[in-house]
mmCIF file of C-alpha atoms and ligand atoms in Angstrom:
data_model
loop_
_atom_site.group_PDB
_atom_site.id
_atom_site.type_symbol
_atom_site.label_atom_id
_atom_site.label_comp_id
_atom_site.label_asym_id
_atom_site.label_seq_id
_atom_site.Cartn_x
_atom_site.Cartn_y
_atom_site.Cartn_z
ATOM 1 C CA UNK A 1 57.180 -5.436 -49.091
ATOM 2 C CA UNK A 2 58.895 -3.555 -51.911
ATOM 3 C CA UNK A 3 57.044 -2.556 -55.056
ATOM 4 C CA UNK A 4 58.827 -5.101 -57.300
ATOM 5 C CA UNK A 5 57.598 -7.893 -55.043
ATOM 6 C CA UNK A 6 54.090 -6.423 -55.131
ATOM 7 C CA UNK A 7 54.178 -6.315 -58.936
ATOM 8 C CA UNK A 8 55.271 -9.955 -59.133
ATOM 9 C CA UNK A 9 52.375 -11.284 -57.027
ATOM 10 C CA UNK A 10 49.792 -13.572 -58.628
ATOM 11 C CA UNK A 11 46.267 -12.209 -58.282
ATOM 12 C CA UNK A 12 45.579 -14.851 -55.600
ATOM 13 C CA UNK A 13 48.562 -13.685 -53.537
ATOM 14 C CA UNK A 14 47.794 -10.013 -54.222
ATOM 15 C CA UNK A 15 44.240 -10.455 -52.901
ATOM 16 C CA UNK A 16 45.603 -12.469 -49.969
ATOM 17 C CA UNK A 17 47.917 -9.580 -49.005
ATOM 18 C CA UNK A 18 45.774 -6.552 -49.967
ATOM 19 C CA UNK A 19 42.254 -7.956 -49.725
ATOM 20 C CA UNK A 20 41.400 -6.046 -46.550
ATOM 21 C CA UNK A 21 42.963 -2.655 -47.220
ATOM 22 C CA UNK A 22 39.360 -1.584 -47.679
ATOM 23 C CA UNK A 23 37.453 -3.285 -44.889
ATOM 24 C CA UNK A 24 35.856 -6.553 -46.089
ATOM 25 C CA UNK A 25 36.020 -5.447 -49.723
ATOM 26 C CA UNK A 26 38.533 -7.844 -51.390
ATOM 27 C CA UNK A 27 36.823 -7.150 -54.732
ATOM 28 C CA UNK A 28 38.623 -3.802 -54.862
ATOM 29 C CA UNK A 29 42.113 -5.353 -54.667
ATOM 30 C CA UNK A 30 41.064 -8.164 -57.012
ATOM 31 C CA UNK A 31 40.049 -5.516 -59.556
ATOM 32 C CA UNK A 32 43.059 -3.229 -59.070
ATOM 33 C CA UNK A 33 45.539 -6.127 -59.535
ATOM 34 C CA UNK A 34 45.001 -5.843 -63.321
ATOM 35 C CA UNK A 35 46.443 -2.316 -63.235
ATOM 36 C CA UNK A 36 49.930 -3.489 -62.256
ATOM 37 C CA UNK A 37 52.824 -2.822 -62.555
ATOM 38 C CA UNK A 38 52.535 -0.088 -59.923
ATOM 39 C CA UNK A 39 55.226 2.557 -59.628
ATOM 40 C CA UNK A 40 54.952 2.630 -55.836
ATOM 41 C CA UNK A 41 52.670 2.709 -52.784
ATOM 42 C CA UNK A 42 50.982 5.963 -53.845
ATOM 43 C CA UNK A 43 50.257 4.459 -57.269
ATOM 44 C CA UNK A 44 48.448 1.524 -55.649
ATOM 45 C CA UNK A 45 46.595 4.011 -53.447
ATOM 46 C CA UNK A 46 45.643 6.163 -56.450
ATOM 47 C CA UNK A 47 44.331 3.132 -58.375
ATOM 48 C CA UNK A 48 42.204 2.035 -55.423
ATOM 49 C CA UNK A 49 40.848 5.564 -55.021
ATOM 50 C CA UNK A 50 40.081 5.731 -58.748
ATOM 51 C CA UNK A 51 38.227 2.405 -58.610
ATOM 52 C CA UNK A 52 36.153 3.578 -55.611
ATOM 53 C CA UNK A 53 35.407 6.932 -57.251
ATOM 54 C CA UNK A 54 34.261 5.150 -60.445
ATOM 55 C CA UNK A 55 31.586 3.179 -58.545
ATOM 56 C CA UNK A 56 27.953 4.237 -58.670
ATOM 57 C CA UNK A 57 26.544 5.634 -55.424
ATOM 58 C CA UNK A 58 25.105 2.206 -54.535
ATOM 59 C CA UNK A 59 28.597 0.690 -54.803
ATOM 60 C CA UNK A 60 30.116 3.354 -52.569
ATOM 61 C CA UNK A 61 27.333 2.908 -50.032
ATOM 62 C CA UNK A 62 28.025 -0.841 -50.221
ATOM 63 C CA UNK A 63 31.658 -0.245 -49.213
ATOM 64 C CA UNK A 64 30.489 1.728 -46.175
ATOM 65 C CA UNK A 65 28.022 -1.017 -45.213
ATOM 66 C CA UNK A 66 30.931 -3.466 -45.012
ATOM 67 C CA UNK A 67 32.407 -1.467 -42.128
ATOM 68 C CA UNK A 68 31.809 -2.545 -38.542
ATOM 69 C CA UNK A 69 30.411 0.041 -36.141
ATOM 70 C CA UNK A 70 32.913 1.769 -33.906
ATOM 71 C CA UNK A 71 32.516 0.323 -30.399
ATOM 72 C CA UNK A 72 29.759 -1.855 -31.810
ATOM 73 C CA UNK A 73 28.703 -5.483 -31.446
ATOM 74 C CA UNK A 74 31.677 -6.807 -33.430
ATOM 75 C CA UNK A 75 34.074 -5.133 -31.015
ATOM 76 C CA UNK A 76 32.149 -6.478 -28.035
ATOM 77 C CA UNK A 77 32.005 -10.015 -29.445
ATOM 78 C CA UNK A 78 35.631 -10.035 -30.679
ATOM 79 C CA UNK A 79 34.617 -10.629 -34.307
ATOM 80 C CA UNK A 80 36.413 -7.617 -35.812
ATOM 81 C CA UNK A 81 39.074 -8.139 -38.467
ATOM 82 C CA UNK A 82 42.642 -7.818 -37.163
ATOM 83 C CA UNK A 83 43.069 -4.398 -38.777
ATOM 84 C CA UNK A 84 39.801 -3.047 -37.490
ATOM 85 C CA UNK A 85 40.452 -4.396 -34.001
ATOM 86 C CA UNK A 86 43.857 -2.669 -33.870
ATOM 87 C CA UNK A 87 42.415 0.591 -35.215
ATOM 88 C CA UNK A 88 39.474 0.649 -32.848
ATOM 89 C CA UNK A 89 41.551 -0.269 -29.784
ATOM 90 C CA UNK A 90 44.184 2.343 -30.635
ATOM 91 C CA UNK A 91 41.465 5.023 -30.913
ATOM 92 C CA UNK A 92 40.235 4.169 -27.415
ATOM 93 C CA UNK A 93 37.059 2.350 -28.436
ATOM 94 C CA UNK A 94 37.868 -0.375 -25.928
ATOM 95 C CA UNK A 95 38.273 2.213 -23.151
ATOM 96 C CA UNK A 96 34.868 3.890 -23.265
ATOM 97 C CA UNK A 97 32.913 4.281 -20.051
ATOM 98 C CA UNK A 98 29.236 3.269 -19.929
ATOM 99 C CA UNK A 99 28.022 6.796 -20.759
ATOM 100 C CA UNK A 100 30.318 6.989 -23.801
ATOM 101 C CA UNK A 101 29.254 3.519 -24.962
ATOM 102 C CA UNK A 102 25.552 4.378 -24.844
ATOM 103 C CA UNK A 103 26.232 7.733 -26.553
ATOM 104 C CA UNK A 104 28.161 5.956 -29.366
ATOM 105 C CA UNK A 105 25.400 3.385 -29.744
ATOM 106 C CA UNK A 106 22.675 6.023 -29.832
ATOM 107 C CA UNK A 107 24.490 8.275 -32.313
ATOM 108 C CA UNK A 108 25.503 5.306 -34.514
ATOM 109 C CA UNK A 109 21.905 4.161 -34.739
ATOM 110 C CA UNK A 110 20.662 7.715 -35.442
ATOM 111 C CA UNK A 111 23.290 8.001 -38.158
ATOM 112 C CA UNK A 112 22.311 4.672 -39.760
ATOM 113 C CA UNK A 113 18.643 5.601 -39.661
ATOM 114 C CA UNK A 114 19.399 8.896 -41.413
ATOM 115 C CA UNK A 115 21.867 7.705 -44.060
ATOM 116 C CA UNK A 116 21.307 3.959 -44.479
ATOM 117 C CA UNK A 117 24.999 3.189 -43.960
ATOM 118 C CA UNK A 118 27.222 3.185 -40.856
ATOM 119 C CA UNK A 119 29.340 6.079 -39.603
ATOM 120 C CA UNK A 120 32.888 5.563 -40.895
ATOM 121 C CA UNK A 121 35.937 7.493 -39.749
ATOM 122 C CA UNK A 122 39.666 6.762 -39.854
ATOM 123 C CA UNK A 123 40.010 5.706 -36.211
ATOM 124 C CA UNK A 124 43.814 5.827 -36.243
ATOM 125 C CA UNK A 125 43.724 9.553 -36.995
ATOM 126 C CA UNK A 126 41.314 10.297 -34.135
ATOM 127 C CA UNK A 127 40.845 9.661 -30.432
ATOM 128 C CA UNK A 128 37.544 8.818 -28.749
ATOM 129 C CA UNK A 129 36.655 12.490 -28.078
ATOM 130 C CA UNK A 130 37.230 13.408 -31.734
ATOM 131 C CA UNK A 131 35.227 10.387 -32.922
ATOM 132 C CA UNK A 132 32.248 11.270 -30.738
ATOM 133 C CA UNK A 133 32.462 14.915 -31.826
ATOM 134 C CA UNK A 134 32.685 14.018 -35.545
ATOM 135 C CA UNK A 135 29.809 11.563 -35.233
ATOM 136 C CA UNK A 136 27.461 14.161 -33.742
ATOM 137 C CA UNK A 137 28.613 16.864 -36.194
ATOM 138 C CA UNK A 138 28.421 14.735 -39.351
ATOM 139 C CA UNK A 139 24.995 13.457 -38.342
ATOM 140 C CA UNK A 140 23.598 16.813 -39.539
ATOM 141 C CA UNK A 141 25.255 16.678 -42.987
ATOM 142 C CA UNK A 142 23.321 16.478 -46.228
ATOM 143 C CA UNK A 143 23.349 12.945 -47.628
ATOM 144 C CA UNK A 144 25.562 13.686 -50.638
ATOM 145 C CA UNK A 145 28.079 15.575 -48.512
ATOM 146 C CA UNK A 146 28.171 12.781 -45.948
ATOM 147 C CA UNK A 147 28.644 10.050 -48.561
ATOM 148 C CA UNK A 148 31.672 11.901 -49.950
ATOM 149 C CA UNK A 149 33.072 12.508 -46.458
ATOM 150 C CA UNK A 150 32.650 8.862 -45.443
ATOM 151 C CA UNK A 151 34.358 7.645 -48.639
ATOM 152 C CA UNK A 152 37.241 10.046 -47.907
ATOM 153 C CA UNK A 153 37.585 8.374 -44.510
ATOM 154 C CA UNK A 154 37.632 4.936 -46.189
ATOM 155 C CA UNK A 155 40.530 6.173 -48.355
ATOM 156 C CA UNK A 156 42.426 7.354 -45.239
ATOM 157 C CA UNK A 157 41.934 3.967 -43.566
ATOM 158 C CA UNK A 158 43.122 2.308 -46.780
ATOM 159 C CA UNK A 159 46.237 4.511 -46.975
ATOM 160 C CA UNK A 160 47.290 3.634 -43.429
ATOM 161 C CA UNK A 161 46.678 -0.067 -44.036
ATOM 162 C CA UNK A 162 48.781 0.125 -47.235
ATOM 163 C CA UNK A 163 51.617 1.781 -45.293
ATOM 164 C CA UNK A 164 51.674 -1.324 -43.087
ATOM 165 C CA UNK A 165 52.100 -3.546 -46.136
ATOM 166 C CA UNK A 166 54.223 -1.719 -48.701
ATOM 167 C CA UNK A 167 57.421 0.283 -48.405
ATOM 168 C CA UNK A 168 56.701 4.002 -48.917
ATOM 169 C CA UNK A 169 57.750 5.560 -52.235
ATOM 170 C CA UNK A 170 60.886 7.069 -50.631
ATOM 171 C CA UNK A 171 61.825 3.868 -48.738
ATOM 172 C CA UNK A 172 61.373 1.970 -51.978
ATOM 173 C CA UNK A 173 63.986 4.130 -53.702
ATOM 174 C CA UNK A 174 66.655 3.550 -51.005
HETATM 175 N N1 2AL B 1 32.943 2.434 -38.671
HETATM 176 C C1 2AL B 1 34.277 2.674 -38.712
HETATM 177 O O1 2AL B 1 34.721 3.803 -38.878
HETATM 178 N N2 2AL B 1 35.110 1.590 -38.569
HETATM 179 C C2 2AL B 1 36.465 1.722 -38.586
HETATM 180 N N3 2AL B 1 37.235 2.788 -38.754
HETATM 181 C C3 2AL B 1 38.558 2.403 -38.701
HETATM 182 O O2 2AL B 1 39.532 3.108 -38.805
HETATM 183 N N4 2AL B 1 38.619 1.067 -38.502
HETATM 184 C C4 2AL B 1 37.336 0.588 -38.414
HETATM 185 O O3 2AL B 1 36.937 -0.570 -38.218
#
């Protein structure tokens, strides 16, 4: 979609198209709609990032809590969103052996116990080895550091989902 089309969307249609660029957080797109017209994809991305950064810690933790576990029950039961399902499959979460599955489950539950929100990483920028490594490494982070890191990952996921929806700034100029 080109940026002029994006800017002409009603808020209903905008939320319909962009409502899941941050996993299960349509509020963010519903809020950012008011900031149109956007100059391009990176402007939409910057406005979403600004909205997320303006939230209190509880709001940012709420965004993380809307994310499904990697290789978790939603993946097993087929209840992931389309985007999440694609991302998790592409990162090899559907190709874990039984040892890897129990290691993911154990580390995910340790992580949730420690931080009170799930481990979030941009799956499309990692493979299963990197995800397992990051999960065990980040488990030892201080809470504040880990909250910032997890929100950065949410922004990466959002950027890649936006690239699937909107022409890039250069494409838009062609
Ligand atoms: N807990 C997660 O990191 N979930 C996810 N990361 C992605 O890139 N897609 C997801 O569903």
